[in-house]
mmCIF file of C-alpha atoms in Angstrom:
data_model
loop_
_atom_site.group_PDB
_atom_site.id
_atom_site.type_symbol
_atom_site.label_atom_id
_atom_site.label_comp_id
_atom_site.label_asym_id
_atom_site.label_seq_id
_atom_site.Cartn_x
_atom_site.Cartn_y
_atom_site.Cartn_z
ATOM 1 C CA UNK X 59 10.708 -19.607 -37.925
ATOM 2 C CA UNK X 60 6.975 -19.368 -37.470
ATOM 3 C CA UNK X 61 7.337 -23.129 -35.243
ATOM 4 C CA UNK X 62 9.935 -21.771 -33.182
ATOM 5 C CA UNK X 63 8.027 -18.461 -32.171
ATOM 6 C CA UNK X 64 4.887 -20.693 -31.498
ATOM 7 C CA UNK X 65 7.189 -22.891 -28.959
ATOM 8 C CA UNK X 66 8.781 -19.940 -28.092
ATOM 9 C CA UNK X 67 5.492 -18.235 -26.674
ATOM 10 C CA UNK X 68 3.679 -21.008 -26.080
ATOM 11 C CA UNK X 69 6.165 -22.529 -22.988
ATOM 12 C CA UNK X 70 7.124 -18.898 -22.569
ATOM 13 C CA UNK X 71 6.961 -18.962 -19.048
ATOM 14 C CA UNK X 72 9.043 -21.951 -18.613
ATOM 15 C CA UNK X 73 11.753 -20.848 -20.752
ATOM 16 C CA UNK X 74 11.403 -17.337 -19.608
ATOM 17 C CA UNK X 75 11.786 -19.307 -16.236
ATOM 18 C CA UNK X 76 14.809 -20.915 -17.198
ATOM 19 C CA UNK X 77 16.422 -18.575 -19.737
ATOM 20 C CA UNK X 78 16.190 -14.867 -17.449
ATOM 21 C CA UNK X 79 15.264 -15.800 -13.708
ATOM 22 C CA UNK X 80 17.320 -18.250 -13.256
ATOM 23 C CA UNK X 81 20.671 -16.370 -13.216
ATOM 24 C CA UNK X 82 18.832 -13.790 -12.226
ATOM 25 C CA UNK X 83 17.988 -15.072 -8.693
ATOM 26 C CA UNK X 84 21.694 -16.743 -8.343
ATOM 27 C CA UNK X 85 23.266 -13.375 -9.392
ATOM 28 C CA UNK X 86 20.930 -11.454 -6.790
ATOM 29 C CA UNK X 87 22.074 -14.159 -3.932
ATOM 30 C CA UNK X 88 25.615 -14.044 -5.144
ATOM 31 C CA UNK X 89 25.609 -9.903 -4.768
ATOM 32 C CA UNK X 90 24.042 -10.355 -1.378
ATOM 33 C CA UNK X 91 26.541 -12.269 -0.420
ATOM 34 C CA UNK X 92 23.890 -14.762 1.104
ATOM 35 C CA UNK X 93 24.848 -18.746 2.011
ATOM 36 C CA UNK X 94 22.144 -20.680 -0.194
ATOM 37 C CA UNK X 95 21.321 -23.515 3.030
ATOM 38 C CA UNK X 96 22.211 -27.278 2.177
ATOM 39 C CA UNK X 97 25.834 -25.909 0.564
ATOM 40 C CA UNK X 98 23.879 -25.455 -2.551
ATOM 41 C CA UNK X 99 25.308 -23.633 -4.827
ATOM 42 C CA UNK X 100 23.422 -19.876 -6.027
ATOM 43 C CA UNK X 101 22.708 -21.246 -9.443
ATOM 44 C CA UNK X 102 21.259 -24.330 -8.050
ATOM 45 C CA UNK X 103 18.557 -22.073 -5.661
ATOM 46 C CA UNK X 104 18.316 -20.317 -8.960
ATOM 47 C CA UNK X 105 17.110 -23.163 -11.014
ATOM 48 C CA UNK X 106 15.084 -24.608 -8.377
ATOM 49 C CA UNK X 107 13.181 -21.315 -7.330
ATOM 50 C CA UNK X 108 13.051 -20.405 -11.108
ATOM 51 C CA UNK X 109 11.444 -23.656 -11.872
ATOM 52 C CA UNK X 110 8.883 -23.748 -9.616
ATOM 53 C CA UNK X 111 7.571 -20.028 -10.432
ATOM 54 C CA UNK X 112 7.750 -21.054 -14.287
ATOM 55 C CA UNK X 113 5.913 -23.874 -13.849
ATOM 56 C CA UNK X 114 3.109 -22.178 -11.647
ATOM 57 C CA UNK X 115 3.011 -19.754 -14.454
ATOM 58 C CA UNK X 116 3.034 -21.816 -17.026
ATOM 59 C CA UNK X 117 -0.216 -23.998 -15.522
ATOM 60 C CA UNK X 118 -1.813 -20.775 -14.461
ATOM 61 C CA UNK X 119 -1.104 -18.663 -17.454
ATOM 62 C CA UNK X 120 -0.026 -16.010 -15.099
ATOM 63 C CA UNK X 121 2.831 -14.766 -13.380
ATOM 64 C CA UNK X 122 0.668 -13.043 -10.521
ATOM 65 C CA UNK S 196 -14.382 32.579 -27.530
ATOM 66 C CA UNK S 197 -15.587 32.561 -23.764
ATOM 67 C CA UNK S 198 -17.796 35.609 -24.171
ATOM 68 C CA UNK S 199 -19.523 34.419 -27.348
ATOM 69 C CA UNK S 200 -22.909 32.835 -26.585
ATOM 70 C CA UNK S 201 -22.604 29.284 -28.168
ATOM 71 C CA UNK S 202 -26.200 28.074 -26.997
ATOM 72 C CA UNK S 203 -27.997 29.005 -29.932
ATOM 73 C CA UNK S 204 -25.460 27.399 -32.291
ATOM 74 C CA UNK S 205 -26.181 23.689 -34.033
ATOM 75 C CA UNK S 206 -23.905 20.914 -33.501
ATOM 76 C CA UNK S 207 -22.631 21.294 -37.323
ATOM 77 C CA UNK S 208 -21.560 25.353 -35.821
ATOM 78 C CA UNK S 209 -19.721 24.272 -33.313
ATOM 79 C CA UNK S 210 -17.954 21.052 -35.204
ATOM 80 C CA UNK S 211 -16.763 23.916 -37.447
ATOM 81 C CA UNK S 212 -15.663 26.481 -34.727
ATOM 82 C CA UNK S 213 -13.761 23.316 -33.058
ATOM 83 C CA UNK S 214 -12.333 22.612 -36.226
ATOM 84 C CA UNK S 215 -10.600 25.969 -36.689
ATOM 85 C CA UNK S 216 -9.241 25.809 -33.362
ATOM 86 C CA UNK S 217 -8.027 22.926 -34.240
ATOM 87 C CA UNK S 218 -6.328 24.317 -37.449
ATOM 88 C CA UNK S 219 -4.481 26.862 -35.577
ATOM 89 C CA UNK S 220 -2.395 23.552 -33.673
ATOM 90 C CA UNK S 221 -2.278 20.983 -36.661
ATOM 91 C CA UNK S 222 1.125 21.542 -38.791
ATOM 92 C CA UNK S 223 3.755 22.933 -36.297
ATOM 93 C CA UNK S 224 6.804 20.532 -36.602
ATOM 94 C CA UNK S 225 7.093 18.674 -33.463
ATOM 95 C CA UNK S 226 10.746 19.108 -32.336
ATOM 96 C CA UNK S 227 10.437 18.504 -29.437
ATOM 97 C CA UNK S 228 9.449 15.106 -29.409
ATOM 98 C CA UNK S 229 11.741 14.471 -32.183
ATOM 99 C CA UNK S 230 14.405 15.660 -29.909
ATOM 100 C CA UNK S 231 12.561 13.817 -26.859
ATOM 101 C CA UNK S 232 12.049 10.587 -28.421
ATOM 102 C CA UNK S 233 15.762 10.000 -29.605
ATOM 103 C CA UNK S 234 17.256 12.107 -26.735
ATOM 104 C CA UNK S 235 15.252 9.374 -24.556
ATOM 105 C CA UNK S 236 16.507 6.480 -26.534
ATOM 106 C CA UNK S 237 20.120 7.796 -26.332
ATOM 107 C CA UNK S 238 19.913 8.613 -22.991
ATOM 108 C CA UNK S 239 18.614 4.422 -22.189
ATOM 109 C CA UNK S 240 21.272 3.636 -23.859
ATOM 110 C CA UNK S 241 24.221 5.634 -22.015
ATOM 111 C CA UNK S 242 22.499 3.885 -18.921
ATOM 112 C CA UNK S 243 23.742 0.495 -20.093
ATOM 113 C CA UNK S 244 27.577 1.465 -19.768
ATOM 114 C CA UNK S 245 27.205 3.005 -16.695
ATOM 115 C CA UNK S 246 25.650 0.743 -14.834
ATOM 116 C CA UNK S 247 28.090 -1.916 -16.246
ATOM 117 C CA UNK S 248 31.165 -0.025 -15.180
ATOM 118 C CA UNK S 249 29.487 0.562 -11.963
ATOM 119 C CA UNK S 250 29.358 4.572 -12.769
ATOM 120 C CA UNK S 251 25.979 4.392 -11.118
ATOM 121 C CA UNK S 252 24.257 1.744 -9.440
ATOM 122 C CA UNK S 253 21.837 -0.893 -10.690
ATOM 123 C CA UNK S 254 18.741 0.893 -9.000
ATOM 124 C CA UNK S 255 19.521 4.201 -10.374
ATOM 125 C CA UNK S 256 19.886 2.613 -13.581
ATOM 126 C CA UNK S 257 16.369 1.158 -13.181
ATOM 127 C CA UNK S 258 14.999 4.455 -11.935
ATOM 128 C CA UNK S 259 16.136 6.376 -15.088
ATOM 129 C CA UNK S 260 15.159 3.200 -17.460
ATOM 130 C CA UNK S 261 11.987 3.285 -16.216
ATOM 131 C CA UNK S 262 11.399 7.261 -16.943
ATOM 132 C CA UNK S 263 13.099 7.039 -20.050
ATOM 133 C CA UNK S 264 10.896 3.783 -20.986
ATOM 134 C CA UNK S 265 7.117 5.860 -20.282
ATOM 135 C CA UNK S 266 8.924 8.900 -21.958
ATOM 136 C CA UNK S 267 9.640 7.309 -24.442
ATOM 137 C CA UNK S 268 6.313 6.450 -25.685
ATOM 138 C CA UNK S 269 4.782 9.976 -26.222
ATOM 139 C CA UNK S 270 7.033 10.925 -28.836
ATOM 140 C CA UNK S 271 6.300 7.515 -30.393
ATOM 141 C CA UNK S 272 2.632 8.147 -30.295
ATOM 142 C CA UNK S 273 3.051 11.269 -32.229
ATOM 143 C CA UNK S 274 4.799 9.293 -34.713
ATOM 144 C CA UNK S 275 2.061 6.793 -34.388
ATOM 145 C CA UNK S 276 -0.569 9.527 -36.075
ATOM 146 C CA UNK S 277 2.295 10.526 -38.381
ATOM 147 C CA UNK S 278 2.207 14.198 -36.256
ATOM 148 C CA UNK S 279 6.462 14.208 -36.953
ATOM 149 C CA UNK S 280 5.897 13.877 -40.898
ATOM 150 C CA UNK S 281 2.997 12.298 -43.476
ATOM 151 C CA UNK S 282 3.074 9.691 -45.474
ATOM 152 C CA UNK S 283 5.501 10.214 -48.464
ATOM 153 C CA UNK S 284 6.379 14.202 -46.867
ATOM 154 C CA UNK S 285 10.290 14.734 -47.108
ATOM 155 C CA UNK S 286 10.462 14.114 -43.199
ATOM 156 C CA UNK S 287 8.773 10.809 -43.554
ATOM 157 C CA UNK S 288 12.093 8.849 -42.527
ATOM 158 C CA UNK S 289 11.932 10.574 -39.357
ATOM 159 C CA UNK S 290 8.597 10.078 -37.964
ATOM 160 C CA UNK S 291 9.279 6.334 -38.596
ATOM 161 C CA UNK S 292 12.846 6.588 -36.678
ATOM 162 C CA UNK S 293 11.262 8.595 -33.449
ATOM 163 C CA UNK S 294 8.343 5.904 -33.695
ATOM 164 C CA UNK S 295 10.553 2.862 -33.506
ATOM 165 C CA UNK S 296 13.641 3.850 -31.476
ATOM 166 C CA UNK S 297 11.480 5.941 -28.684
ATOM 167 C CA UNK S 298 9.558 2.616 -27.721
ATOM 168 C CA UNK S 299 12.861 0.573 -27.665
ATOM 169 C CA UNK S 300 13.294 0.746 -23.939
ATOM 170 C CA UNK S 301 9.749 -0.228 -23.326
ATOM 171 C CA UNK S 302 10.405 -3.148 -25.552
ATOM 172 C CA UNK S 303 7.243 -2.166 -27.653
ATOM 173 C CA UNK S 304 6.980 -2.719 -31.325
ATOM 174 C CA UNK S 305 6.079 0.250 -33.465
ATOM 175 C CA UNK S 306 4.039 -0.961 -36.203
ATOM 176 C CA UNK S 307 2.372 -3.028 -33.511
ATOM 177 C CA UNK S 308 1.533 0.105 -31.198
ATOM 178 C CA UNK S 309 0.494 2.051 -34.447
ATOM 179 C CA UNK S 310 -2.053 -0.452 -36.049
ATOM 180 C CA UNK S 311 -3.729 -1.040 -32.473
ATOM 181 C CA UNK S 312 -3.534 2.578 -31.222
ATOM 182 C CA UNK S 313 -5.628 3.468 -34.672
ATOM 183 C CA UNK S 314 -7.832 0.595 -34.057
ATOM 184 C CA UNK S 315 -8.544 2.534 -30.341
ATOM 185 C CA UNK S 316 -9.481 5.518 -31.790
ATOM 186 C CA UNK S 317 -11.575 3.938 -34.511
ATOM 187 C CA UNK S 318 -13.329 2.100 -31.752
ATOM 188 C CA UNK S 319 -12.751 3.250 -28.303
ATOM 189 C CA UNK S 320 -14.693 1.788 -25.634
ATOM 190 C CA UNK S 321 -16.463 -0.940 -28.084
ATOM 191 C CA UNK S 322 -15.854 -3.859 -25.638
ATOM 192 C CA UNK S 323 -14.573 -6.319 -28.750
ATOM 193 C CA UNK S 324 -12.968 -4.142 -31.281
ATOM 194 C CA UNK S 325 -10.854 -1.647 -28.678
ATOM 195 C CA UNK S 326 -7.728 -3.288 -28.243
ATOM 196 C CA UNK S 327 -7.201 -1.587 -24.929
ATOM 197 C CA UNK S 328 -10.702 -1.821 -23.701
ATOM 198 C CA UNK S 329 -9.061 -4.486 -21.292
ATOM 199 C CA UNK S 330 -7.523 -1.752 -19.353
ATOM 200 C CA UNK S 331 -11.290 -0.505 -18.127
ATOM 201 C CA UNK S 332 -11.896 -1.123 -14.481
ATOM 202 C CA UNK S 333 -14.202 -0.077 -11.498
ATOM 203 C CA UNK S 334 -11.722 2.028 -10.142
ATOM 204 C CA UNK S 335 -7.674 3.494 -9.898
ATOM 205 C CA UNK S 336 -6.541 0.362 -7.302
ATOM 206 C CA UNK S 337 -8.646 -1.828 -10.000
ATOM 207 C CA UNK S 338 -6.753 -0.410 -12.833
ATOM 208 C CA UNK S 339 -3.372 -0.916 -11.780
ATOM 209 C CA UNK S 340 -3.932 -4.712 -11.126
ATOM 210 C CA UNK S 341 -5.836 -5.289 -14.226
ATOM 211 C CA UNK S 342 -3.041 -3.247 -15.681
ATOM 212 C CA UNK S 343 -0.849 -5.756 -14.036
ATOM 213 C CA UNK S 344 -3.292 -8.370 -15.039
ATOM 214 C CA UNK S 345 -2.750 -7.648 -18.905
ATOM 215 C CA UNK S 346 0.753 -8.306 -18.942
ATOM 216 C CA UNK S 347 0.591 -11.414 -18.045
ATOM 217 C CA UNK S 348 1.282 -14.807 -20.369
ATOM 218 C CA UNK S 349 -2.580 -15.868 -21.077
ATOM 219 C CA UNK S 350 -4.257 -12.794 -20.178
ATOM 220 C CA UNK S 351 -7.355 -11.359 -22.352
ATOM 221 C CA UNK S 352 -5.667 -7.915 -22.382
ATOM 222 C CA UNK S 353 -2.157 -6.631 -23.155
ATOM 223 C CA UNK S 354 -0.636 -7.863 -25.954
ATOM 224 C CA UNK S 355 -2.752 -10.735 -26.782
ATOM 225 C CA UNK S 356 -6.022 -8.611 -27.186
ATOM 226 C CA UNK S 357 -3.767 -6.589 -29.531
ATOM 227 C CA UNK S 358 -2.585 -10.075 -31.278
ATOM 228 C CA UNK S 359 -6.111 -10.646 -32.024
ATOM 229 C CA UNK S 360 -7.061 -7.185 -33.254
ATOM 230 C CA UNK S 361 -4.253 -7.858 -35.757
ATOM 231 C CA UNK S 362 -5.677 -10.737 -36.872
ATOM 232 C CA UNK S 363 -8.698 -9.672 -37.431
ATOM 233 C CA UNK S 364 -7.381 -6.987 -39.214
ATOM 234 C CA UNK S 365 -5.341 -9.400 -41.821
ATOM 235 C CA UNK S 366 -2.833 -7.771 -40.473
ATOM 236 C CA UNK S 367 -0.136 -10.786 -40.042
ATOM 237 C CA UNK S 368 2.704 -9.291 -41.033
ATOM 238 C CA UNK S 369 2.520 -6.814 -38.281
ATOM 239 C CA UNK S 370 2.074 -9.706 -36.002
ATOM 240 C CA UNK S 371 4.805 -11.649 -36.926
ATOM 241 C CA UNK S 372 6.994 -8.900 -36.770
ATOM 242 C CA UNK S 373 5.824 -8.187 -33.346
ATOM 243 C CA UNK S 374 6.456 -11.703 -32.293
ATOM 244 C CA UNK S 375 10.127 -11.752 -34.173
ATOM 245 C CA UNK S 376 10.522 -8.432 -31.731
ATOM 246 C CA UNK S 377 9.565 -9.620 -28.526
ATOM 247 C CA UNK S 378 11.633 -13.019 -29.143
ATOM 248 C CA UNK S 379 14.485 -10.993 -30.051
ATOM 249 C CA UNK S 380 14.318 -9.120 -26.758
ATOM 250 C CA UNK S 381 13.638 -12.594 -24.865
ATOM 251 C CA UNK S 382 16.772 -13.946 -26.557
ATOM 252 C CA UNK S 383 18.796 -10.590 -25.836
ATOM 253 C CA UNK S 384 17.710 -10.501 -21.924
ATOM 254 C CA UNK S 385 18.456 -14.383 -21.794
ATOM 255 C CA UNK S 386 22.300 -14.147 -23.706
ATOM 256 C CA UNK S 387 22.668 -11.147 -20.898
ATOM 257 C CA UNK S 388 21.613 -13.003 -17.977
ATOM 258 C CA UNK S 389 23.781 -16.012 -19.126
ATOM 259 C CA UNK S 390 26.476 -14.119 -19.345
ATOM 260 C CA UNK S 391 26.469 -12.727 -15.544
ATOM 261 C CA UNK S 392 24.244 -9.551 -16.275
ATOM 262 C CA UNK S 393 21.120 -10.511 -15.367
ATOM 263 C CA UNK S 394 20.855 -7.674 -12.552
ATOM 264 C CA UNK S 395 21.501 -5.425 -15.314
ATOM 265 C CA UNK S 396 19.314 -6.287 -17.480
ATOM 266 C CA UNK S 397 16.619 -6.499 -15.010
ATOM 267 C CA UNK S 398 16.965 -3.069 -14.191
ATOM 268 C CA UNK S 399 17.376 -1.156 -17.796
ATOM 269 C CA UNK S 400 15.346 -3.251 -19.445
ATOM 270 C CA UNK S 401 13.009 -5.767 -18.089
ATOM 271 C CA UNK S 402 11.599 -4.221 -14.825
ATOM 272 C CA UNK S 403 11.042 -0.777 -16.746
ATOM 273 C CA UNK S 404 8.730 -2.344 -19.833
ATOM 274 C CA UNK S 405 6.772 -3.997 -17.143
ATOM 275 C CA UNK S 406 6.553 -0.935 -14.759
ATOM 276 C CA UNK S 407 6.001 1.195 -18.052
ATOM 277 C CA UNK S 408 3.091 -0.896 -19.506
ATOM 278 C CA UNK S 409 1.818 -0.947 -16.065
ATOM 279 C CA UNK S 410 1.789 3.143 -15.752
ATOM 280 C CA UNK S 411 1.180 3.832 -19.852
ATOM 281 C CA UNK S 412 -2.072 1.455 -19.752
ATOM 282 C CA UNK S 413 -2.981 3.632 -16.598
ATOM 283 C CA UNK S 414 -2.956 6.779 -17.633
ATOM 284 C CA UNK S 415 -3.202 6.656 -21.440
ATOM 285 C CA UNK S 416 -6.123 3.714 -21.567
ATOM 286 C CA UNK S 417 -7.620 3.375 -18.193
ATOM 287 C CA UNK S 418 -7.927 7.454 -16.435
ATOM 288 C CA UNK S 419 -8.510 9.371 -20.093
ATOM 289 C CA UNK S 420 -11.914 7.053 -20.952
ATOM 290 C CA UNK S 421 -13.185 5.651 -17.578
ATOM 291 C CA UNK S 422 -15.728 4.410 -16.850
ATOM 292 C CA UNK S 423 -15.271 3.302 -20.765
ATOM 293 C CA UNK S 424 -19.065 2.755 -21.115
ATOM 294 C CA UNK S 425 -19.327 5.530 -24.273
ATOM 295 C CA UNK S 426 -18.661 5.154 -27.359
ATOM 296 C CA UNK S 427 -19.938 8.443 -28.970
ATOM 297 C CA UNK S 428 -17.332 10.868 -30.319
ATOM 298 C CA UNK S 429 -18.164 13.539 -27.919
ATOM 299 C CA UNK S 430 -18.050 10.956 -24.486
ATOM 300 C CA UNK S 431 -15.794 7.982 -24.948
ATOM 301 C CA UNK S 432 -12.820 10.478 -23.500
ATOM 302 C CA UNK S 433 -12.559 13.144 -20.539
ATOM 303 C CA UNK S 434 -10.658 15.592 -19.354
ATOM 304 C CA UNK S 435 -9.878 15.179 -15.765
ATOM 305 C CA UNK S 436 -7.427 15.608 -12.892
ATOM 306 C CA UNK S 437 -4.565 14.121 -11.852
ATOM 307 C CA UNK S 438 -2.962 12.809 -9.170
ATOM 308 C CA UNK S 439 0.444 13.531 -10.460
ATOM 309 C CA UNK S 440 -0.114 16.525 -12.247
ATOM 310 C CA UNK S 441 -0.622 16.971 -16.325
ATOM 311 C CA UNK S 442 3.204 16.369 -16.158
ATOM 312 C CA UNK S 443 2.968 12.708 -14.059
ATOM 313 C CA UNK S 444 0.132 11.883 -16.454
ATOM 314 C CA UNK S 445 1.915 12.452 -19.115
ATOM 315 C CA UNK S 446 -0.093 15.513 -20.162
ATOM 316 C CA UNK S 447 -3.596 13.106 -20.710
ATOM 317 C CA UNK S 448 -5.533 15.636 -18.060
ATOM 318 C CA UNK S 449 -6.566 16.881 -21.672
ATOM 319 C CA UNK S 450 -6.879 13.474 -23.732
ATOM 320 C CA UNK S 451 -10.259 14.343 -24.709
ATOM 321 C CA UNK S 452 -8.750 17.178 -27.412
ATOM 322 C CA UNK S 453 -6.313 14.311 -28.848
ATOM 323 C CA UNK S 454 -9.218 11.987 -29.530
ATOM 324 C CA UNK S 455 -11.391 14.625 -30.997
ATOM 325 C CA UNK S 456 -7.928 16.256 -33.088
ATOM 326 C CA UNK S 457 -5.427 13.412 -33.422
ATOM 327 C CA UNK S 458 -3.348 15.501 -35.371
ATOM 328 C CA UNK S 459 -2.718 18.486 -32.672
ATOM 329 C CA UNK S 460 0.983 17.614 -31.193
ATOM 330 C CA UNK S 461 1.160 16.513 -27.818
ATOM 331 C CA UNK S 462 2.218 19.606 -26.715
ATOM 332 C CA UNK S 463 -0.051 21.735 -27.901
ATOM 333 C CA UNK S 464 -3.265 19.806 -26.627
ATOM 334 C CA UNK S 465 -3.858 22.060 -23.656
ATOM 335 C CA UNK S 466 -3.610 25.174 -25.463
ATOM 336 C CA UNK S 467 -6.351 23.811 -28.049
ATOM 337 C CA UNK S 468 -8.417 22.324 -24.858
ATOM 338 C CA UNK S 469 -8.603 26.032 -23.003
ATOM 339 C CA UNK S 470 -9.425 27.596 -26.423
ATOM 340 C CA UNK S 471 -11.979 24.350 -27.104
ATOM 341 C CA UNK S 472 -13.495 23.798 -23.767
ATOM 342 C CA UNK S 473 -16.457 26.092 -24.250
ATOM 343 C CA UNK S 474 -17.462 24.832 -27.445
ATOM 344 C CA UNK S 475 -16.421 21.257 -26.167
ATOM 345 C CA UNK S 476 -19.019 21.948 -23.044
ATOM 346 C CA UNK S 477 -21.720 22.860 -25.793
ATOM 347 C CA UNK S 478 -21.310 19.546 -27.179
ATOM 348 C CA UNK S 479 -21.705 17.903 -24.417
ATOM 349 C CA UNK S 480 -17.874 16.411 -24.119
ATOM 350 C CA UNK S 481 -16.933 14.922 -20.610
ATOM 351 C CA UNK S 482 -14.908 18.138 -19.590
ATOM 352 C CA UNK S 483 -16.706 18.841 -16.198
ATOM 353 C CA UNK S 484 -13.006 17.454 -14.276
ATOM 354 C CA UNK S 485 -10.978 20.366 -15.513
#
């Protein structure tokens, strides 16, 4: 238990990345009703934008 | 009390003077943030099936989470210097169920906010040992980004200052049930946004803790004891006033009389402070604001 918290916070941005904004951002685009460009699909942008920011913060140790 | 002359009276006169004052406030049974504090909780969660069954929209939603979520924390703070009931009192059960279901929509643990929040008082303003000394800053723009600072994964504020005051209070079972907590509300907000709620769940829950710690650490750490360079009973907190009113500040105009008299409810703080301020003024407390 104690391992999997220290993982848990330790890549927290990542997996907060991955785990909330994710399907956050494709559920935003898909209630917009906005065309992701390329014919990706909303979950796709989601990953991808999600993945970036979680790695930035992740590296940086902060969000903003 | 305004028309006594207080001048020629020693320090250890008017400690005792404040202290009846005091007395007069200490004791009354808080309903009010019992009803508050699990009105507040309810309340959050009525939101949730409302907004799911598109009652009222996602923005409302966050609008009310985000009320409900600062709310929320006063009652718990009374609970958090056991104001609701004492240790082994009849009522005990009930301070402890305001303290931990009040903080709920802020996503804060109880026992965590209670060990720090006495560690602040023991301590305010000592640069290592206040856990929210992090939230001092130049000025009210500066506080709200080192407000938004603290909340951040590796900052030296927020919760990891208060990870450390745990640990240097032995206190590891208060940290590991903190940590349990805030995976458990990772884990919740994931299985919701993996499930084609994430909008929701933005708005009820995650936005508001951040917007919430943002606002709490504003006006309960940052305006109450800036500029946070005192540490003596009578000047590590002031009175002062506020933007948004003693209601928008959630009543910490008069902060100074809680720090003094932990035990006075909330409520009853600027009742005590009128009655107090003369003999506060004689002691040389920061009340020249208000």
């Amino acid at each position: 238990m104690a391992i999997a918290l220290r993982t848990l916070f330790r890549f927290g941005p990542l997996i907060f990345a991955f785990g909330f904004l994710a399907p956050l951002i494709a559920q935003i685009i898909e209630a917009l009703e906005v065309t992701p460009p390329f014919g990706l699909a909303p979950l796709t942008v989601g990953l991808v934008l999600a993945g970036v920011l979680g790695l930035a913060a992740q590296l940086r140790g902060r969000w903003v | 009390m305004s028309n006594r002359d207080l001048s020629m009276l020693t320090p250890k006169e008017l400690a005792r003077i404040e202290r009846d004052i005091a007395r007069k406030h200490i004791g009354k049974f808080p309903w009010l943030a019992v009803t508050a504090g699990i009105g507040a909780f309810l309340c959050w969660l009525a939101l949730w099936p409302l907004v799911f069954m598109d009652v009222i929209p996602a923005w409302a939603g966050f609008v009310a989470a985000t009320v409900l979520a600062i709310i929320g924390y006063l009652p718990s703070h009374e609970a958090q210097h056991d104001i609701i009931a004492r240790p082994g009192s009849r009522l005990r059960w009930l301070n402890e169920v305001v303290g931990h279901v009040s903080t709920v929509p802020l996503a804060l643990p109880f026992d965590l906010a209670r060990a720090t929040h006495r560690e602040h008082h023991l301590h305010t303003n000592h640069p290592e040992l206040d856990p929210d000394y992090g939230s001092s800053a130049a000025g009210p723009l500066k506080a709200i980004w080192t407000a938004i600072q603290n909340i951040q994964p590796r900052s030296k504020g927020g919760h990891n200052a208060y990870s450390r005051t745990l640990l240097r209070l032995g206190r590891k079972d208060v940290l590991k049930g903190a940590a349990l907590y805030r995976a458990t509300w990772f884990l919740t907000l994931f299985t919701l946004a993996w499930t084609g709620h994430a909008i929701e769940a933005a708005a009820l829950w995650w936005l508001p803790h951040h917007v919430g710690y943002v606002y709490i650490q504003y006006y309960l750490s940052w305006a109450p004891h800036h500029p946070a360079n005192e540490t003596a009973r009578y000047r590590n907190t002031r009175s002062f006033r506020a933007a948004l009113g003693n209601i928008g500040s959630l009543g910490m105009q008069y902060h100074v009389v809680h720090h003094l008299h932990p035990r006075i409810p909330f409520l009853r703080t600027p009742q005590a402070y009128w009655e107090m301020k003369p003999v506060l003024e004689a002691q040389g407390a920061r009340v020249e604001d208000l």
